[in-house]
CSV table of C-alpha atoms in Angstrom, one decimal:
chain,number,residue,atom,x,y,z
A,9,UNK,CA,-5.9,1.7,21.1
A,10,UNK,CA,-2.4,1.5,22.6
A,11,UNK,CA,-1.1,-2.1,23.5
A,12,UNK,CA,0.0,-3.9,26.8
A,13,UNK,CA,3.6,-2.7,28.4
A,14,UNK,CA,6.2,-5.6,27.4
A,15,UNK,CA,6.3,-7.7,30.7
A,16,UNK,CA,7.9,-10.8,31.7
A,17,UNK,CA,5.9,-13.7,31.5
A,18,UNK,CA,5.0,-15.9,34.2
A,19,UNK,CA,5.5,-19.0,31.8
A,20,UNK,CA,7.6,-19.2,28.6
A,21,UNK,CA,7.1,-20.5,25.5
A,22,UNK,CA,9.0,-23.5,24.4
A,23,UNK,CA,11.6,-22.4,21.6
A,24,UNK,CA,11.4,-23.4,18.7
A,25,UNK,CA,14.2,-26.3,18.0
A,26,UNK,CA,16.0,-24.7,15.8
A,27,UNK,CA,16.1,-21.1,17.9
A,28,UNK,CA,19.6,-20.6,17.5
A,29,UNK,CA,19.7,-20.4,13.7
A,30,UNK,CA,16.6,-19.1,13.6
A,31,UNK,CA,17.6,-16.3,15.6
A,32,UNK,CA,20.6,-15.5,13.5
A,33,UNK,CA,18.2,-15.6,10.3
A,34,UNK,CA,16.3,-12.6,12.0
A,35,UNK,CA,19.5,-10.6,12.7
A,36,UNK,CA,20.8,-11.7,9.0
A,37,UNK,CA,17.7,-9.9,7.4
A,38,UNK,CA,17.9,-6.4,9.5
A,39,UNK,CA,14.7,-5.7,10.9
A,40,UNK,CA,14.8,-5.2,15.1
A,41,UNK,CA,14.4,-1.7,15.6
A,42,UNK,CA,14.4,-0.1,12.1
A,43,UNK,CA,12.3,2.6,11.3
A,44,UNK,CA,8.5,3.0,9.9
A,45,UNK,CA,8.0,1.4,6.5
A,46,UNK,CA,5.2,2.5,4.1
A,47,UNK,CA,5.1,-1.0,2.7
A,48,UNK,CA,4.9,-3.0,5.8
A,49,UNK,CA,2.4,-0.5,6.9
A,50,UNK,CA,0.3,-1.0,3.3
A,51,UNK,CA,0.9,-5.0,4.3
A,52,UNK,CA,-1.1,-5.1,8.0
A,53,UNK,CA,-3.4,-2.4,6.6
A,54,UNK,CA,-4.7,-5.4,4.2
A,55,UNK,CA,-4.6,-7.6,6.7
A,56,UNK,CA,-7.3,-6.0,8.8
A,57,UNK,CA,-9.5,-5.1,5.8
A,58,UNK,CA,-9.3,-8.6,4.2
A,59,UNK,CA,-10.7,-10.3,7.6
A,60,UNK,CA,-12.7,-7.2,8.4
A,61,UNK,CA,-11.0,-6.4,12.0
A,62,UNK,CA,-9.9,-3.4,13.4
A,63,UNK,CA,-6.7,-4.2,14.7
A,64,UNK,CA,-3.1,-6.1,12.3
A,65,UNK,CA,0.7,-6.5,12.9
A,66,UNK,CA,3.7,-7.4,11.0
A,67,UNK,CA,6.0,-8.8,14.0
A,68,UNK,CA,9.6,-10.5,14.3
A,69,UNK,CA,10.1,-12.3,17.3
A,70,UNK,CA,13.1,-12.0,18.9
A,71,UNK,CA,15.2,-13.8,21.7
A,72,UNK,CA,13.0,-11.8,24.6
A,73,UNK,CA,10.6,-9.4,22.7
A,74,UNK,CA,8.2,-9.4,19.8
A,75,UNK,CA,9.3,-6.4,17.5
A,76,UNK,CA,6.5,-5.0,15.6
A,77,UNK,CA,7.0,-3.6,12.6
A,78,UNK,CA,4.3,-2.7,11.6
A,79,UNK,CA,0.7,-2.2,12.9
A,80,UNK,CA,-3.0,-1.3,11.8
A,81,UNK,CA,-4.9,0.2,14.3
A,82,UNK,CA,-2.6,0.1,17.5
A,83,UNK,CA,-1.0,3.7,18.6
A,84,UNK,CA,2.6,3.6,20.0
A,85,UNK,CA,2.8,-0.2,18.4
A,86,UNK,CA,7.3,-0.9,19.2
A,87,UNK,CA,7.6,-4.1,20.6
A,88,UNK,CA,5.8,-6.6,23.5
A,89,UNK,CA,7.1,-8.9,25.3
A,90,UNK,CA,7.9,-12.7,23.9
A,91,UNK,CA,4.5,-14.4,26.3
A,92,UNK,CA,3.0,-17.2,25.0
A,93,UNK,CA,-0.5,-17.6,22.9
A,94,UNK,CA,-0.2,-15.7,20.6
A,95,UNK,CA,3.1,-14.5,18.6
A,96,UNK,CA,5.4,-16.5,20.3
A,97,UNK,CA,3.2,-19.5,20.1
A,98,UNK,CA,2.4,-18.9,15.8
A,99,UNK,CA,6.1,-19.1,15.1
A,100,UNK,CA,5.9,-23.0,16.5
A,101,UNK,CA,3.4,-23.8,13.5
A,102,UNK,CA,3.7,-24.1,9.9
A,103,UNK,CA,0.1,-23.5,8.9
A,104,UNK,CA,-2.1,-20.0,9.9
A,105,UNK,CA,-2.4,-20.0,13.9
A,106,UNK,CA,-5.9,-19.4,15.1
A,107,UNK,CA,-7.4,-18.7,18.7
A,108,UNK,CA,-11.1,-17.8,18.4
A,109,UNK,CA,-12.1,-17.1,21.5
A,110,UNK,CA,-8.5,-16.1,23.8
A,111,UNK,CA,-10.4,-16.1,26.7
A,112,UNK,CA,-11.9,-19.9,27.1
A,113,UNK,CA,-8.8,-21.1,24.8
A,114,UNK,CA,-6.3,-22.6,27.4
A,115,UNK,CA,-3.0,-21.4,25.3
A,116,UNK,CA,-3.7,-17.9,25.7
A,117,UNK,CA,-4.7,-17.8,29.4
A,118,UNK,CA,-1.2,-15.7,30.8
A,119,UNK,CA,-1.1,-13.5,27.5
A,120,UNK,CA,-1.1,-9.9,29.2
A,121,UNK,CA,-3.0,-9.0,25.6
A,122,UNK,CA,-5.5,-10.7,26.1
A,123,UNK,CA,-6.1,-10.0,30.0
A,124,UNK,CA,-5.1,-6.7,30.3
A,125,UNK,CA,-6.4,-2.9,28.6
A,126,UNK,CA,-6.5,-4.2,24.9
A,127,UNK,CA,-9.0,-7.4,25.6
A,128,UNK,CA,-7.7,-9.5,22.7
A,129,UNK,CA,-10.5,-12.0,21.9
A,130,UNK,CA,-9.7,-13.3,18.3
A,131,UNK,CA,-6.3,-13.7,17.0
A,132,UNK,CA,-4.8,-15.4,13.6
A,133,UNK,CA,-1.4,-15.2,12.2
A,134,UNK,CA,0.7,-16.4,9.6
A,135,UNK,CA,4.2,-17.2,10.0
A,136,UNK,CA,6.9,-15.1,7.8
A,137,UNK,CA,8.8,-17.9,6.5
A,138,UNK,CA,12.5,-17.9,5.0
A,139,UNK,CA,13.3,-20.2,2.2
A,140,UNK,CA,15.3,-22.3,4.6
A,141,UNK,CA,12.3,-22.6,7.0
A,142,UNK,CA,13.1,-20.6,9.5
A,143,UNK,CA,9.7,-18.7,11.0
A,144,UNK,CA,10.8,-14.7,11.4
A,145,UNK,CA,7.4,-13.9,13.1
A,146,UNK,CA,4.4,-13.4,12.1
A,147,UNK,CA,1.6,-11.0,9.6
A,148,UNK,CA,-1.6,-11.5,12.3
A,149,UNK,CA,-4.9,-9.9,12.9
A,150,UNK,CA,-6.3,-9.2,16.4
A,151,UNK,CA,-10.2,-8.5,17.4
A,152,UNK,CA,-11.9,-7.4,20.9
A,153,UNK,CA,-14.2,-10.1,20.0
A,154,UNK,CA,-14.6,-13.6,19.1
A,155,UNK,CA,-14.7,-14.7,15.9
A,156,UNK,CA,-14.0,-17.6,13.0
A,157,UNK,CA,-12.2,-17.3,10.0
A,158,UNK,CA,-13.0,-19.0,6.6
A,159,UNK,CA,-10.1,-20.7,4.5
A,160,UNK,CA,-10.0,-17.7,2.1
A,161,UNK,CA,-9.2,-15.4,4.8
A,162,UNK,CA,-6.3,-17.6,6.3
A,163,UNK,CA,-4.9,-18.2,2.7
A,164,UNK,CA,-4.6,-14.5,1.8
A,165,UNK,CA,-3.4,-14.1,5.7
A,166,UNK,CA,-0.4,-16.9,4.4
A,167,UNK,CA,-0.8,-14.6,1.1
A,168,UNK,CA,0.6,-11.6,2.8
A,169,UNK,CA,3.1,-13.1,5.3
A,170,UNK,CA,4.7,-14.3,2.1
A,171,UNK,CA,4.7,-11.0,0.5
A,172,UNK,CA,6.3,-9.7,3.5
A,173,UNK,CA,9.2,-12.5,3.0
A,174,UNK,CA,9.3,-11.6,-0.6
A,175,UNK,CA,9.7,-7.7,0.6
A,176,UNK,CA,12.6,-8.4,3.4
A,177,UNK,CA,14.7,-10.6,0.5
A,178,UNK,CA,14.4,-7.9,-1.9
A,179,UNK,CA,15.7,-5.4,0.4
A,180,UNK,CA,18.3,-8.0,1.9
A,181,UNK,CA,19.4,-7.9,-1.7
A,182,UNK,CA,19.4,-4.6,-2.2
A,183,UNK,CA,21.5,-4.3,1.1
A,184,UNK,CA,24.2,-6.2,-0.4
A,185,UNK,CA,24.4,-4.5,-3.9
A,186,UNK,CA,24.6,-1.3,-2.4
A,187,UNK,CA,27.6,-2.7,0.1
A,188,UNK,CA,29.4,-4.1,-2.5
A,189,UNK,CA,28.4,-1.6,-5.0
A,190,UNK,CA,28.5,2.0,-3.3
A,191,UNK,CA,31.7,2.7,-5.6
A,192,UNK,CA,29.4,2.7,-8.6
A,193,UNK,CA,26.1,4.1,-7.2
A,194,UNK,CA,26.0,7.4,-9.4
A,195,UNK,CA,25.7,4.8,-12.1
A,196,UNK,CA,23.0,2.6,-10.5
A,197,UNK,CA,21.1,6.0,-9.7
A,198,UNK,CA,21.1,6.9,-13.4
A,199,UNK,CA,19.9,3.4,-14.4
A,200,UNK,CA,16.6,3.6,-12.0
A,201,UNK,CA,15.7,7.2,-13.3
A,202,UNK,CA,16.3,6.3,-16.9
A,203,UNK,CA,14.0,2.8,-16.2
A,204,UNK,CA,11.7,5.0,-14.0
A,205,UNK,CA,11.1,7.1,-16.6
A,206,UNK,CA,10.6,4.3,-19.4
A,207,UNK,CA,7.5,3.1,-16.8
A,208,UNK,CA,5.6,6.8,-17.2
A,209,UNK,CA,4.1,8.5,-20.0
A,210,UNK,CA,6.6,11.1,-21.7
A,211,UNK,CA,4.1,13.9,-21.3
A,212,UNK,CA,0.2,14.0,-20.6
A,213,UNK,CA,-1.7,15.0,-23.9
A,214,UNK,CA,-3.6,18.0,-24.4
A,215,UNK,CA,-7.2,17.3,-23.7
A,216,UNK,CA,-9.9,20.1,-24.7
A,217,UNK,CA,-11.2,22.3,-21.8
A,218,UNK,CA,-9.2,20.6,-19.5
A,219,UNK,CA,-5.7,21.3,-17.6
A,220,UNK,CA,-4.0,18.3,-16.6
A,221,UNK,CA,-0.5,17.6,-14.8
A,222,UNK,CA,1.2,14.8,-13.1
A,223,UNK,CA,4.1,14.5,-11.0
A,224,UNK,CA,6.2,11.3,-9.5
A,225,UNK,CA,8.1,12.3,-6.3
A,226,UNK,CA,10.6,9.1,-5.2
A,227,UNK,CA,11.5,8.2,-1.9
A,228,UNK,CA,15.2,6.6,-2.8
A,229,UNK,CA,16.8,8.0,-5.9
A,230,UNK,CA,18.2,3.9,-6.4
A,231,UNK,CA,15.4,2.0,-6.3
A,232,UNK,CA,13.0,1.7,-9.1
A,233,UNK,CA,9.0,2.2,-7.3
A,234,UNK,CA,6.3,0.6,-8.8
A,235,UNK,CA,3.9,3.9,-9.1
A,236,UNK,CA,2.2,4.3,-12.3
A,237,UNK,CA,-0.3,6.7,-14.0
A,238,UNK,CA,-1.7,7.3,-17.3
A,239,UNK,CA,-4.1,9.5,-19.5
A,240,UNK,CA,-5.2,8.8,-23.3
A,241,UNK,CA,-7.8,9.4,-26.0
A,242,UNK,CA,-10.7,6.8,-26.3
A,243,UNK,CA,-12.3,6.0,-29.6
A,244,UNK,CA,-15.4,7.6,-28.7
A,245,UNK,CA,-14.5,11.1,-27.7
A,246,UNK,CA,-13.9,10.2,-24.1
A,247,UNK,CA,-10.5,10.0,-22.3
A,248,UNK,CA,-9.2,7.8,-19.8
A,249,UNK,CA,-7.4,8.0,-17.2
A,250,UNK,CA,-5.3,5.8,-14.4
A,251,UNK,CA,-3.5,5.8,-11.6
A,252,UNK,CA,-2.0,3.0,-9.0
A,253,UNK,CA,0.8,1.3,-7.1
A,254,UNK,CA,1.8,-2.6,-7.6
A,255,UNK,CA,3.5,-4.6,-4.9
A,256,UNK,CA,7.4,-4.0,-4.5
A,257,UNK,CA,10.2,-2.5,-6.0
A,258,UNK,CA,13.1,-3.3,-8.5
A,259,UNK,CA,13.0,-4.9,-11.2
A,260,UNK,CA,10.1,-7.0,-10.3
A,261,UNK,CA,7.7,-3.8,-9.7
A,262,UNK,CA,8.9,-2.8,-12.7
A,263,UNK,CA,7.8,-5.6,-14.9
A,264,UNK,CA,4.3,-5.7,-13.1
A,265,UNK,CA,4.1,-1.7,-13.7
A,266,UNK,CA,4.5,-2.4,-17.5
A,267,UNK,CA,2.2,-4.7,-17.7
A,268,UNK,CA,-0.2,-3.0,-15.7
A,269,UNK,CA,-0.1,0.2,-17.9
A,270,UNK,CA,-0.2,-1.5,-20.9
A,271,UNK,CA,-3.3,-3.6,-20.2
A,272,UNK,CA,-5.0,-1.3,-18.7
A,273,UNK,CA,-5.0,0.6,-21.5
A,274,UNK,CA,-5.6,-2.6,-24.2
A,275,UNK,CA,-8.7,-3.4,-21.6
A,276,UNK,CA,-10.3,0.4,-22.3
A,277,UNK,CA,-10.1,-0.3,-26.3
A,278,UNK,CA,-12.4,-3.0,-25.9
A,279,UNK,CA,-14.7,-2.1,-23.6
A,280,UNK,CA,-13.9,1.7,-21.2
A,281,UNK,CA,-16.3,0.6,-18.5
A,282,UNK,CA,-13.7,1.6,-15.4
A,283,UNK,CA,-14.8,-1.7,-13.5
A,284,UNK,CA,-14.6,-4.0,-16.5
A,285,UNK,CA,-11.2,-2.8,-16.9
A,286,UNK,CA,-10.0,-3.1,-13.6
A,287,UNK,CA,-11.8,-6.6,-13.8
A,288,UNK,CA,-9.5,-7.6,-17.0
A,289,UNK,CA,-6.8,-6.7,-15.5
A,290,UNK,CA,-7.3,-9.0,-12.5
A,291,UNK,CA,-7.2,-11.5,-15.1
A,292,UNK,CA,-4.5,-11.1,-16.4
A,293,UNK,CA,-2.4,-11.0,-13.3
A,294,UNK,CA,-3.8,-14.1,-12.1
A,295,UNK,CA,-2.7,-15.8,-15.5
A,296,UNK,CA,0.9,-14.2,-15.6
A,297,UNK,CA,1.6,-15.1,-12.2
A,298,UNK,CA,-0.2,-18.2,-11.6
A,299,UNK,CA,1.4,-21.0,-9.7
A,300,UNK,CA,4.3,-18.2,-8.5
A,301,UNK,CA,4.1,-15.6,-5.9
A,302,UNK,CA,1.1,-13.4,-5.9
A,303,UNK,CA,1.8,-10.0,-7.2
A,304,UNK,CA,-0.8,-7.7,-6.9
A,305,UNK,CA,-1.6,-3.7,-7.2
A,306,UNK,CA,-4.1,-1.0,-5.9
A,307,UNK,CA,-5.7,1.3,-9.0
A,308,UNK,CA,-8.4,3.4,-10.0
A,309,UNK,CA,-9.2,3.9,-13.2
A,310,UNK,CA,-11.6,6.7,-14.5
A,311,UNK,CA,-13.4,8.3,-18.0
A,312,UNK,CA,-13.9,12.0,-18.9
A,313,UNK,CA,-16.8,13.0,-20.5
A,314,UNK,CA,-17.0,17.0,-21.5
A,315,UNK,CA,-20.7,18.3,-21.0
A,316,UNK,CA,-22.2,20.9,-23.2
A,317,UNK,CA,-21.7,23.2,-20.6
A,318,UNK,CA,-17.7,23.2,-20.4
A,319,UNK,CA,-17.8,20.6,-17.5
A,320,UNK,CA,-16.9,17.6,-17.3
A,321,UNK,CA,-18.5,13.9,-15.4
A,322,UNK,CA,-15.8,11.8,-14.3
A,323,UNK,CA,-16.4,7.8,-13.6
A,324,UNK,CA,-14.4,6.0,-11.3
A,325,UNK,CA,-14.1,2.8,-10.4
A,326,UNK,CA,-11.4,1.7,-7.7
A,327,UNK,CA,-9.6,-1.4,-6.4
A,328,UNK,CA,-8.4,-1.5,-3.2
A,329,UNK,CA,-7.0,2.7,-4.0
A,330,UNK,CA,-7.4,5.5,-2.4
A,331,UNK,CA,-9.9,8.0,-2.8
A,332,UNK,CA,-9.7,10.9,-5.5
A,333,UNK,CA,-10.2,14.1,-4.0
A,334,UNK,CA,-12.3,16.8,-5.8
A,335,UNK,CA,-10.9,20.6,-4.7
A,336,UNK,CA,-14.1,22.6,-5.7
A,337,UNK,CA,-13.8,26.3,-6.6
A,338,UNK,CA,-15.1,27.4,-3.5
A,339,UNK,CA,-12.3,25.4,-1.4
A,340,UNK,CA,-13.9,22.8,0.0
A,341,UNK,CA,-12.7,19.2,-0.6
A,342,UNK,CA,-15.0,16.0,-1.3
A,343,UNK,CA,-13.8,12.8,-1.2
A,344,UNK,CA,-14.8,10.6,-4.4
A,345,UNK,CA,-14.9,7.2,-2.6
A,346,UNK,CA,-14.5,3.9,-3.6
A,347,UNK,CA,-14.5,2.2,-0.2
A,348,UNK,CA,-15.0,-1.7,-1.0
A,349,UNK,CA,-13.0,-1.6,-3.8
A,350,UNK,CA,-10.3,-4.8,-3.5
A,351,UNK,CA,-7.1,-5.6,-4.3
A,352,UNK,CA,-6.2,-6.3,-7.9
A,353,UNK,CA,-4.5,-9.6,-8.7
A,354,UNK,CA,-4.7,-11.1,-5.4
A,355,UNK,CA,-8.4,-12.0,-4.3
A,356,UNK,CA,-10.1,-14.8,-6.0
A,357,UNK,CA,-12.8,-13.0,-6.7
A,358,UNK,CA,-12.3,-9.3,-6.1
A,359,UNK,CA,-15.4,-6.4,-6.3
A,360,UNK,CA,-14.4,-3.2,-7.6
A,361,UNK,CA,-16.5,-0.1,-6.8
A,362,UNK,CA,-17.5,2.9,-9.0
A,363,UNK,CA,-18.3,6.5,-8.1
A,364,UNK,CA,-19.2,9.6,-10.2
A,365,UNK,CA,-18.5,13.4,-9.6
A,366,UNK,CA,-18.5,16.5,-11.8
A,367,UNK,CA,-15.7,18.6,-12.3
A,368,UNK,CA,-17.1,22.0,-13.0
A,369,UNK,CA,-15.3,25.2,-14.0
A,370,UNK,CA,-12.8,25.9,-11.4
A,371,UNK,CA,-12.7,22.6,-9.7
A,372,UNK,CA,-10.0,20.1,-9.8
A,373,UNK,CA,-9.3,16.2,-9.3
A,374,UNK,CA,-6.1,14.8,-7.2
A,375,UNK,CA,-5.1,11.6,-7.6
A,376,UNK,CA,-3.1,10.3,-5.6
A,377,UNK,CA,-0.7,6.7,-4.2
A,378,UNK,CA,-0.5,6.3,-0.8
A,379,UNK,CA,2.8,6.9,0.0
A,380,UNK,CA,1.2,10.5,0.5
A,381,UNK,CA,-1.3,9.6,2.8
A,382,UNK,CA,1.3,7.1,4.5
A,383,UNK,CA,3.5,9.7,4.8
A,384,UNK,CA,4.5,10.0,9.2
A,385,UNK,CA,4.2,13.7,10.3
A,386,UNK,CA,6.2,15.4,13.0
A,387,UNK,CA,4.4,13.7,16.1
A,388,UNK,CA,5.2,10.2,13.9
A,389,UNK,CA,1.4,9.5,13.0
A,390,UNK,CA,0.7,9.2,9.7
A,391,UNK,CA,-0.8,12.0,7.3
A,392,UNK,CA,-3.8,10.0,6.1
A,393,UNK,CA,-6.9,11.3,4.1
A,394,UNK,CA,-8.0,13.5,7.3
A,395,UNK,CA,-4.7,15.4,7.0
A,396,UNK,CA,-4.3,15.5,3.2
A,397,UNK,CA,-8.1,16.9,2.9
A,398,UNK,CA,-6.7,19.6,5.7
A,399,UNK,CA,-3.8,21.2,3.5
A,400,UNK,CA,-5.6,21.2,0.9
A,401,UNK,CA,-9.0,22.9,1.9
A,402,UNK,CA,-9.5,26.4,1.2
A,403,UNK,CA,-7.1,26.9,-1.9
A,404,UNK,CA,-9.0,28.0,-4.5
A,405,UNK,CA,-9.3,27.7,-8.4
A,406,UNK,CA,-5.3,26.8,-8.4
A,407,UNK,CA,-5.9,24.4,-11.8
A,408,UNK,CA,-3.9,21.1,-11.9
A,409,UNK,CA,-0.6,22.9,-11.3
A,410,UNK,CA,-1.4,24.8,-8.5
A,411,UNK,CA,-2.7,21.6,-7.0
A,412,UNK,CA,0.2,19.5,-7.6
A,413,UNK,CA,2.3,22.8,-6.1
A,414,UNK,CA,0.4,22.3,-3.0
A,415,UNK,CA,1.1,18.9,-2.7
A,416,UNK,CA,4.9,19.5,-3.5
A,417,UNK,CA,4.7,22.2,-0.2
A,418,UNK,CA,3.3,19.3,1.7
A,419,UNK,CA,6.5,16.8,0.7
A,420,UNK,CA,8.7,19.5,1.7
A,421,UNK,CA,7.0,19.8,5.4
A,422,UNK,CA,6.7,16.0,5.7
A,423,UNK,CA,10.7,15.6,4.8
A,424,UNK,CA,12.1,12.4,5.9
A,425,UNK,CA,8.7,10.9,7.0
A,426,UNK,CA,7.6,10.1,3.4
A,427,UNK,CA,9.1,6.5,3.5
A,428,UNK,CA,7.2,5.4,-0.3
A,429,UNK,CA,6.9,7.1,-4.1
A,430,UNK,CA,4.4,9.1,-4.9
A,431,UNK,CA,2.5,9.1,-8.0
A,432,UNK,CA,0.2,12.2,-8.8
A,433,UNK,CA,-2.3,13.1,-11.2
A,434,UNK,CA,-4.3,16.6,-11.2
A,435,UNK,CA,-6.9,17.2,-13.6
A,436,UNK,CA,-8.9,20.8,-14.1
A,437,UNK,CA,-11.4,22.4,-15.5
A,438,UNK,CA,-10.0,26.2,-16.0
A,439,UNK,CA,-12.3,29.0,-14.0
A,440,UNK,CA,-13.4,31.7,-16.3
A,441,UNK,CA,-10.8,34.1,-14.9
A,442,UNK,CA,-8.7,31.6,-15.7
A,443,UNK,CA,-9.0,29.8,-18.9
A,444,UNK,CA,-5.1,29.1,-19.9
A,445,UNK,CA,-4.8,25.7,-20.9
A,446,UNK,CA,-1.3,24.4,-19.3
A,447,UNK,CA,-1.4,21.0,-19.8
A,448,UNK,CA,2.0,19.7,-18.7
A,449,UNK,CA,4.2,16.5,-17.0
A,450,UNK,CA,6.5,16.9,-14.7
């Protein structure tokens, strides 16, 4: 759905009374007309599944324009024009901005959104607040029909529009300490590797009948990511196995991927049930970070069993992740979905959804973080499942390092529109005609 030309408005909104500074606050943090970001994109993808709409934006508002900077569900989303009702009228308010029904509700009733192509019936939005109050714009949701929100679903709206504050300080910051450090970045590039590499397993363990491999492919070589994954022994026989992507970068990201692995793998010791895991770790987050910002990740966290016959049953359970893909030996591709699964650390009371496959002799498992699926191709639309699923149909009995190969081909082609790290994990069960066991980390 594509949105309304920008336009002049018949009737302006009033400014806001500090428009001036506020203004300069928008320059000051470097987002008009920047380029496609994976984790504004993650942030309005949320947004629309958390109130269950088909349409989100992450938007600055300008002197003249509403910039969007990101957008769920809109095609050729760049900027509209500053009329009132909707964006230019939510940066006026402190608390979540709600029109149910745009066409009976008076403040919305020259809003080319809501009267022209696109229909806009519901609308909510959050404003994106600097610490020194001033309202950038705005994380909202849009419908085509009329609808009414609960508290929950305007908190987390607030939720996100601070994470998105959070996100432009952070890289504000990191603006300035690569300006005033580029004289010593060889140095700063050489810390983030060595603490990237502190955040990942050394090498994946040799598991029986299986091949396993794992790769991290990073999108700035000075700037730690926050992608994590993981493979181990259980008690019982079993292994597990995990793989996800917390909110944010540095140092920050850091801390939360640490504590993420490590309870994660603390939870499985006392009980390996994937969704009682991914359930203990919810509580943890919410007790580390109570009363601060939310910090919160996407996982999915599985168990191996080996089967008599030399295959293996894998259990999933997922929050808020993408789906694991099964390559079978034949070529096809299934998708092992966990649809419904939510976010980790952030919901107050967050469902996580399990699914089971079988890995036979020949097929393989890809997991996967979304700044693959993110990724923008050539024509600037992003790769997403469909795509993924495409490259990688039809290549058969490749084990986990032929998989992971294929995956690196697809990086190459993608080039500069992977904006996001990449974690990936492959797991295999050898084909007769192939039974070499090359279990290896890259």
């Amino acid at each position: 759905m594509a949105l309304a030309q920008r336009s002049a408005p018949p009737d302006t909104e009033p400014s806001p009374p500090d428009e001036q500074q506020r203004l300069a606050a928008v320059r000051r943090y470097r987002t008009l007309d920047s380029s496609p970001d994976g984790g504004f994109d993650k942030i309005a993808s949320l947004a629309a599944r958390i109130f269950g709409v088909p349409m989100a934006m992450v938007t600055i508002v300008d002197s003249d324009r509403v910039w969007i900077k990101a957008a769920h569900g809109l095609k050729d989303a760049g900027e509209i024009g500053r009329d009132p009702g909707l964006c230019a009228s939510a940066i006026l308010h402190d608390q979540p901005y709600v029109v149910t029904d745009a066409l009976t509700d008076p403040r919305t009733a020259t809003n080319p959104l809501v009267h022209g192509p696109l229909g806009i019936r519901f609308y909510a939005a959050a404003a994106i607040t600097t610490a020194d109050g001033h309202r950038l714009g705005t994380v909202n949701v849009l419908d085509t029909r009329p609808r009414q929100p609960d508290a929950d679903q305007l908190e987390a709206l607030r939720d996100l529009a601070s994470l998105v504050m959070d996100q432009l300080e952070l890289r504000l910051s990191a603006m300035r300490t690569v300006a005033s450090e580029r004289r010593r970045r060889s140095d700063a590039e050489r810390l983030a590797r060595t603490l990237q590499r502190t955040l990942l397993p050394p090498a994946l363990p040799t598991v029986p009948g299986l091949q396993a491999a794992a790769a991290y492919h990073t999108a700035s070589a000075d700037e730690v990511g926050g992608d994590f994954y993981d493979l181990f022994p259980l008690a019982d026989g079993r292994w597990g196995f995990f793989l996800g992507d917390v909110c944010g970068k540095g140092a920050d990201a850091a801390a939360l991927t640490s504590l993420t692995r490590y309870t994660l793998r603390a939870a499985a010791i006392y009980d390996a049930d994937p969704r009682t895991a991914l359930a203990n770790l919810d509580t943890v987050l919410k007790g580390e970070y109570q009363g601060s910002s939310p910090r919160f990740c996407t996982a999915v966290f599985g168990i191996l069993d080996a089967e008599p016959d030399g295959s293996f049953t894998v259990t999933l359970a997922g929050g808020g992740h993408p789906p694991a893909l099964a390559v079978r030996a034949d070529g096809t591709v299934d998708s092992v979905s966990t649809t419904g699964g939510q976010l980790i650390g952030l919901l107050p009371d967050p469902r996580f959804v399990q699914a089971r496959t079988r890995l036979a002799p020949g097929d393989a498992l890809l997991l996967y973080t979304d700044g693959l699926t993110e990724a923008r191709t050539q024509d600037g639309s992003m790769l997403g499942e469909e795509g993924l699923t495409a490259h990688l149909s039809g290549r058969r009995a490749q084990g986990a390092d032929g998989l992971l190969a294929s995956v690196h081909t697809l990086f190459t082609d993608l080039g500069t529109g992977v904006s996001d790290d990449t974690a990936l994990l492959a797991l295999s069960v050898p084909s007769p005609r192939n039974p070499s066991p090359a279990q290896e980390n890259r």
